[in-house]
XYZ file of N, CA and C in Angstrom:
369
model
N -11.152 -15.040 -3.552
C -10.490 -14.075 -2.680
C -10.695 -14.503 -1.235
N -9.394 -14.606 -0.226
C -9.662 -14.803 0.880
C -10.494 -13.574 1.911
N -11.139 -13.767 3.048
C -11.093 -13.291 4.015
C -10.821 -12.176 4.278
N -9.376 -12.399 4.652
C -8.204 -11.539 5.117
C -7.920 -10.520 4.478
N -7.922 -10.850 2.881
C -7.535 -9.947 1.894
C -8.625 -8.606 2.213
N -9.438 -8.658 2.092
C -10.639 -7.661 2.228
C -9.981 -6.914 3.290
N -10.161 -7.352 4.693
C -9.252 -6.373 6.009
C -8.002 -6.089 5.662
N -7.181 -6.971 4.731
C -5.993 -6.417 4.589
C -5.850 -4.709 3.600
N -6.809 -4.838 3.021
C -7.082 -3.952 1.767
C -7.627 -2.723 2.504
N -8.395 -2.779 3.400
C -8.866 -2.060 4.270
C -8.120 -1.265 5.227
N -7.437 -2.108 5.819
C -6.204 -1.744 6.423
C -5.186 -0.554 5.633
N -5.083 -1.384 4.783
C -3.977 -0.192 4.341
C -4.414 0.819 3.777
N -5.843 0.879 3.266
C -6.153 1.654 2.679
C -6.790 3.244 3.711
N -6.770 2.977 4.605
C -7.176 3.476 5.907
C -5.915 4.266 6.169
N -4.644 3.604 6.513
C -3.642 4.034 6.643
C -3.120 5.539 5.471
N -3.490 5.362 4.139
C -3.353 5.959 2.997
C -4.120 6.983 3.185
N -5.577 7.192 3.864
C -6.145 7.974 3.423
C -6.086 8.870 4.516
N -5.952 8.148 5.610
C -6.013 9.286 7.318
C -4.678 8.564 8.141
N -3.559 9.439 7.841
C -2.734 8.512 8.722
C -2.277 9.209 9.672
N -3.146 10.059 10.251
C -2.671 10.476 11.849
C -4.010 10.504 12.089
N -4.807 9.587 11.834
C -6.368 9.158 12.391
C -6.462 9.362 14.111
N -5.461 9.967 14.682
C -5.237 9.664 16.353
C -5.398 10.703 16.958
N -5.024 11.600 15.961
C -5.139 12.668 16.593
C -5.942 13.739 15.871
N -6.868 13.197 14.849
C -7.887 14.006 13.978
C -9.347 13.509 14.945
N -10.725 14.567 14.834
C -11.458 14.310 15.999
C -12.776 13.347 14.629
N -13.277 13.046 15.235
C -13.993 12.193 14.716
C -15.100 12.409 13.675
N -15.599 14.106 13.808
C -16.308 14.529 12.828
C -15.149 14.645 11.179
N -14.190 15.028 11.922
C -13.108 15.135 10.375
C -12.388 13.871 9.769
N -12.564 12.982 10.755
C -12.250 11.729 10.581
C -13.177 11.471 9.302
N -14.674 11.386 9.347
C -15.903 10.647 8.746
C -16.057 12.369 7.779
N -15.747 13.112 7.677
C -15.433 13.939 6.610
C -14.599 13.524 5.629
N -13.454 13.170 5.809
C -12.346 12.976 5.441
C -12.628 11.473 4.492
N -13.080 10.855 5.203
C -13.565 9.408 4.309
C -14.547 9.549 3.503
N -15.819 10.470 4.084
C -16.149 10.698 3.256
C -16.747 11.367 1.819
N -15.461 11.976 1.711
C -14.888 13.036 0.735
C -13.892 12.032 0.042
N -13.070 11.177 0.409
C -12.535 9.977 -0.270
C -13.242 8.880 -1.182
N -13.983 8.794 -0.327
C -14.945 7.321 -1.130
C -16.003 7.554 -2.547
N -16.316 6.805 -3.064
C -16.948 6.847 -4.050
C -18.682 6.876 -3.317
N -18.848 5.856 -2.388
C -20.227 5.510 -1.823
C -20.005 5.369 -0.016
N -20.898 5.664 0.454
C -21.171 5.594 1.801
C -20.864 3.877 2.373
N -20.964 3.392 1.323
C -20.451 1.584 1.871
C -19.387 1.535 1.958
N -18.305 2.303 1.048
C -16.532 2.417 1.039
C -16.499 2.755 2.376
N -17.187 4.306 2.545
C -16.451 4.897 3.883
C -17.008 4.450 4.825
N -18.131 3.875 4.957
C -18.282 2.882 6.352
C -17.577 1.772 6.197
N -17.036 0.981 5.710
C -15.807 0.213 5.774
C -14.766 0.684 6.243
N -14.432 2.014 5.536
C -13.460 2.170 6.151
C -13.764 3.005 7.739
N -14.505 3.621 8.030
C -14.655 4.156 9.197
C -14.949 2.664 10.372
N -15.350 1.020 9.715
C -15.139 0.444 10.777
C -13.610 -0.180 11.020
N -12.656 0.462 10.311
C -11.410 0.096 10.454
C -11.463 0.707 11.830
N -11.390 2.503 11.806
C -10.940 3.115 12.940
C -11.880 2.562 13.970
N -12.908 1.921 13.779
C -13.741 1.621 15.234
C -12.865 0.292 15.431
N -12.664 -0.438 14.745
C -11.757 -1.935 15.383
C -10.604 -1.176 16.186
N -9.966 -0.517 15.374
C -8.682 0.047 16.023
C -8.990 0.584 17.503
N -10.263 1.139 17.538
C -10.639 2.019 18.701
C -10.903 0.905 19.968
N -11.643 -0.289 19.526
C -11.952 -0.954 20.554
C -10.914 -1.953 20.714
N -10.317 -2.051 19.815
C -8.913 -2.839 20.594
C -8.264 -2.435 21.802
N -7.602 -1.222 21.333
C -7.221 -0.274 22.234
C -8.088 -0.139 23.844
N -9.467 -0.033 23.520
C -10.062 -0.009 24.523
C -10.221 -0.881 25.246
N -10.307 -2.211 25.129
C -10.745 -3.659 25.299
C -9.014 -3.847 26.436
N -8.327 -3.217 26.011
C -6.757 -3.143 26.482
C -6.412 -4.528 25.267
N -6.480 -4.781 24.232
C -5.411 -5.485 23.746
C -4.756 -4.505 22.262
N -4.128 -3.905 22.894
C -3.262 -2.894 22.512
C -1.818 -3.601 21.419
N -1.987 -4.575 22.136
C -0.769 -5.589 21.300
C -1.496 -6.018 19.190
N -2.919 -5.829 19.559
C -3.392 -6.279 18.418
C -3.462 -5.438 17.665
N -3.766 -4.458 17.935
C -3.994 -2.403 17.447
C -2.695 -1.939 17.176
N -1.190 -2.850 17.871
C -0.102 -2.196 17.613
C 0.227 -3.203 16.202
N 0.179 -4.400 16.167
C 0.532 -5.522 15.165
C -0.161 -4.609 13.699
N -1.245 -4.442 13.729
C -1.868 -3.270 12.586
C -1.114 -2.692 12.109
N -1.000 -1.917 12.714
C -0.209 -0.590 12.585
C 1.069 -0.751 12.457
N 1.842 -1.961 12.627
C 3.005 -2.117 12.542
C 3.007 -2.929 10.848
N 2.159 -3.470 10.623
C 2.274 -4.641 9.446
C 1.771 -3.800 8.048
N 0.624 -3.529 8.627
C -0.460 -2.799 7.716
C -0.303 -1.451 7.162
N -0.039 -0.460 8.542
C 0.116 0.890 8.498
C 1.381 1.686 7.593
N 2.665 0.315 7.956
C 3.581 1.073 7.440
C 3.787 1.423 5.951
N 4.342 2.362 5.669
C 4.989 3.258 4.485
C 4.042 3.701 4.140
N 2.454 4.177 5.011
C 1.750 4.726 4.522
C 0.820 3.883 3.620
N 0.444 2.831 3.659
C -0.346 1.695 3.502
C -0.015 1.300 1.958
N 1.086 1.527 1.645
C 1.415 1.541 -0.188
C 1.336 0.066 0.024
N 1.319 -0.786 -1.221
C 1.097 -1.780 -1.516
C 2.813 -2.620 -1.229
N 2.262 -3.482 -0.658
C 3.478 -4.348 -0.259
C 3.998 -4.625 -1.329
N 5.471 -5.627 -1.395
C 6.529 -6.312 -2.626
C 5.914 -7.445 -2.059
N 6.443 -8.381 -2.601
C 6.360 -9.931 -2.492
C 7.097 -10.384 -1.298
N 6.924 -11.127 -0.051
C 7.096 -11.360 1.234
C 7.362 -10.172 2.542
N 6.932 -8.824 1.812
C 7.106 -7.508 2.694
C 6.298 -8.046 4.160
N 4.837 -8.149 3.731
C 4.099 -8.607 4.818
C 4.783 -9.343 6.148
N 5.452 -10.643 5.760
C 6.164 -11.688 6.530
C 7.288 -10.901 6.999
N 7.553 -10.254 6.606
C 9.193 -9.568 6.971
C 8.463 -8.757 8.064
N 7.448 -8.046 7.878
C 6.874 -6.761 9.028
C 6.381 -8.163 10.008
N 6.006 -8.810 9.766
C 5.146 -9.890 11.023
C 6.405 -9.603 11.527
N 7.680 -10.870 11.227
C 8.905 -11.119 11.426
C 9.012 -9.721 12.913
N 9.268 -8.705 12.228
C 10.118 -7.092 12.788
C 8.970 -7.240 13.878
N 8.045 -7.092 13.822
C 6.846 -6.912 15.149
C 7.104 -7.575 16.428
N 6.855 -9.135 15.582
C 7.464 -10.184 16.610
C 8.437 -10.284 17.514
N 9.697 -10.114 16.967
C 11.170 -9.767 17.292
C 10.870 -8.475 18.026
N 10.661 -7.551 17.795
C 10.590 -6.145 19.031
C 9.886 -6.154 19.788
N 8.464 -6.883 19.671
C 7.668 -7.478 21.248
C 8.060 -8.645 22.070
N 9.029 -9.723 21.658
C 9.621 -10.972 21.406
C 8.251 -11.803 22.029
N 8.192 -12.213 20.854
C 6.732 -12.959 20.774
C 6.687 -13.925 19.598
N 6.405 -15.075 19.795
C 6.722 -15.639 18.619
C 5.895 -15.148 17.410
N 6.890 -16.260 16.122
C 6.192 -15.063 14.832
C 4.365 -15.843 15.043
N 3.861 -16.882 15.097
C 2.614 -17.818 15.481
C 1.701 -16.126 15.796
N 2.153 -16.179 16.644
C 1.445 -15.006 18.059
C 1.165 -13.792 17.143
N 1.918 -13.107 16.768
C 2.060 -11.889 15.944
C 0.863 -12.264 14.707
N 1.053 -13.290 14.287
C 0.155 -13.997 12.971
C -1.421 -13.858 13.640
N -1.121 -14.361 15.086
C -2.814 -14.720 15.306
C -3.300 -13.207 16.261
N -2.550 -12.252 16.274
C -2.923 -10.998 17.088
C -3.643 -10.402 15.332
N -3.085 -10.519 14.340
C -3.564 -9.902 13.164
C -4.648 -10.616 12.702
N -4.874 -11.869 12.873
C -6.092 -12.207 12.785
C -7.007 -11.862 13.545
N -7.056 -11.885 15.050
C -7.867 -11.313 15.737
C -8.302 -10.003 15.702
N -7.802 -9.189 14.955
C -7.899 -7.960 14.163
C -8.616 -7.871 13.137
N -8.311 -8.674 12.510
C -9.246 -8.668 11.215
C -10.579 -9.183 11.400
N -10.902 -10.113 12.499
C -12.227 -10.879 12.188
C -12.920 -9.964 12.835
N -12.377 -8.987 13.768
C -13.368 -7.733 14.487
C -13.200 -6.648 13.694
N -12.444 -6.629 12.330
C -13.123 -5.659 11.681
C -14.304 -6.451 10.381
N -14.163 -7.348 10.561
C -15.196 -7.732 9.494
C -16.435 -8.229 10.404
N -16.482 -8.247 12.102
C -17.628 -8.137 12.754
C -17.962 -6.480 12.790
N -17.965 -5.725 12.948
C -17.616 -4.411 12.253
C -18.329 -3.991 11.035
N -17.717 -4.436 10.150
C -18.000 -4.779 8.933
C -19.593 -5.065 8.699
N -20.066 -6.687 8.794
C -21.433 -7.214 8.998
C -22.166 -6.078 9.564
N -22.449 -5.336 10.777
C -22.954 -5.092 11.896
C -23.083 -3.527 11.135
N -22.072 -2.403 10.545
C -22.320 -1.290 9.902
C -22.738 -0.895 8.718
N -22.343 -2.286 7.865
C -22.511 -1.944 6.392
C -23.356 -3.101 6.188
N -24.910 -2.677 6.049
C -25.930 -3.543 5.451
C -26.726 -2.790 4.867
């Protein structure tokens, strides 16, 4: 299993379980997960989704927090078809006009700060 897959799984699964995470306050946030999860390691995984999301945003690269949410987030984090993923890079790219490269490496830079995240909460 790659990497990626793990944040990707995360990702959407985040999306599925709190998807107006933006405007829920943070005690109901970490209620909410964890009343979802099976173990406190699920929902701190997933609660370091919303902290990546949070410090993106904060950090100002907002472009990386939007690529998420644009790739990951949509239809409610249901499980992609076969090249869905590439098609949402594709749509992201094209409406920020940014090449598709760029869009690819804003979602990586996403993912490796939620799996620093990741390391750093869940031990």
């Amino acid at each position: 299993m790659r990497v990626g897959d793990t944040a990707q799984r995360a990702f959407r699964r985040f999306a599925r379980l709190c998807p107006k995470y933006e405007s829920a306050s943070y005690f109901d946030l970490c209620r909410r997960l964890r009343g979802s999860c099976r173990s406190d390691r699920e929902a701190l995984e997933l609660l370091a989704v919303f902290e990546t999301l949070r410090w993106l945003r904060a950090s100002g690269r907002d472009e990386c927090a939007d690529a998420v949410e644009a790739v990951y987030f949509a239809d409610r984090g249901r499980t992609p078809r076969k090249n869905e993923i590439s098609y949402r890079v594709r749509r992201f790219a094209f409406a920020r006009s940014m090449d598709e490269r760029t869009a690819w490496r804003r979602l990586d830079e996403a993912k490796k700060l939620y799996l620093k995240f990741c390391e750093s909460v869940v031990k």
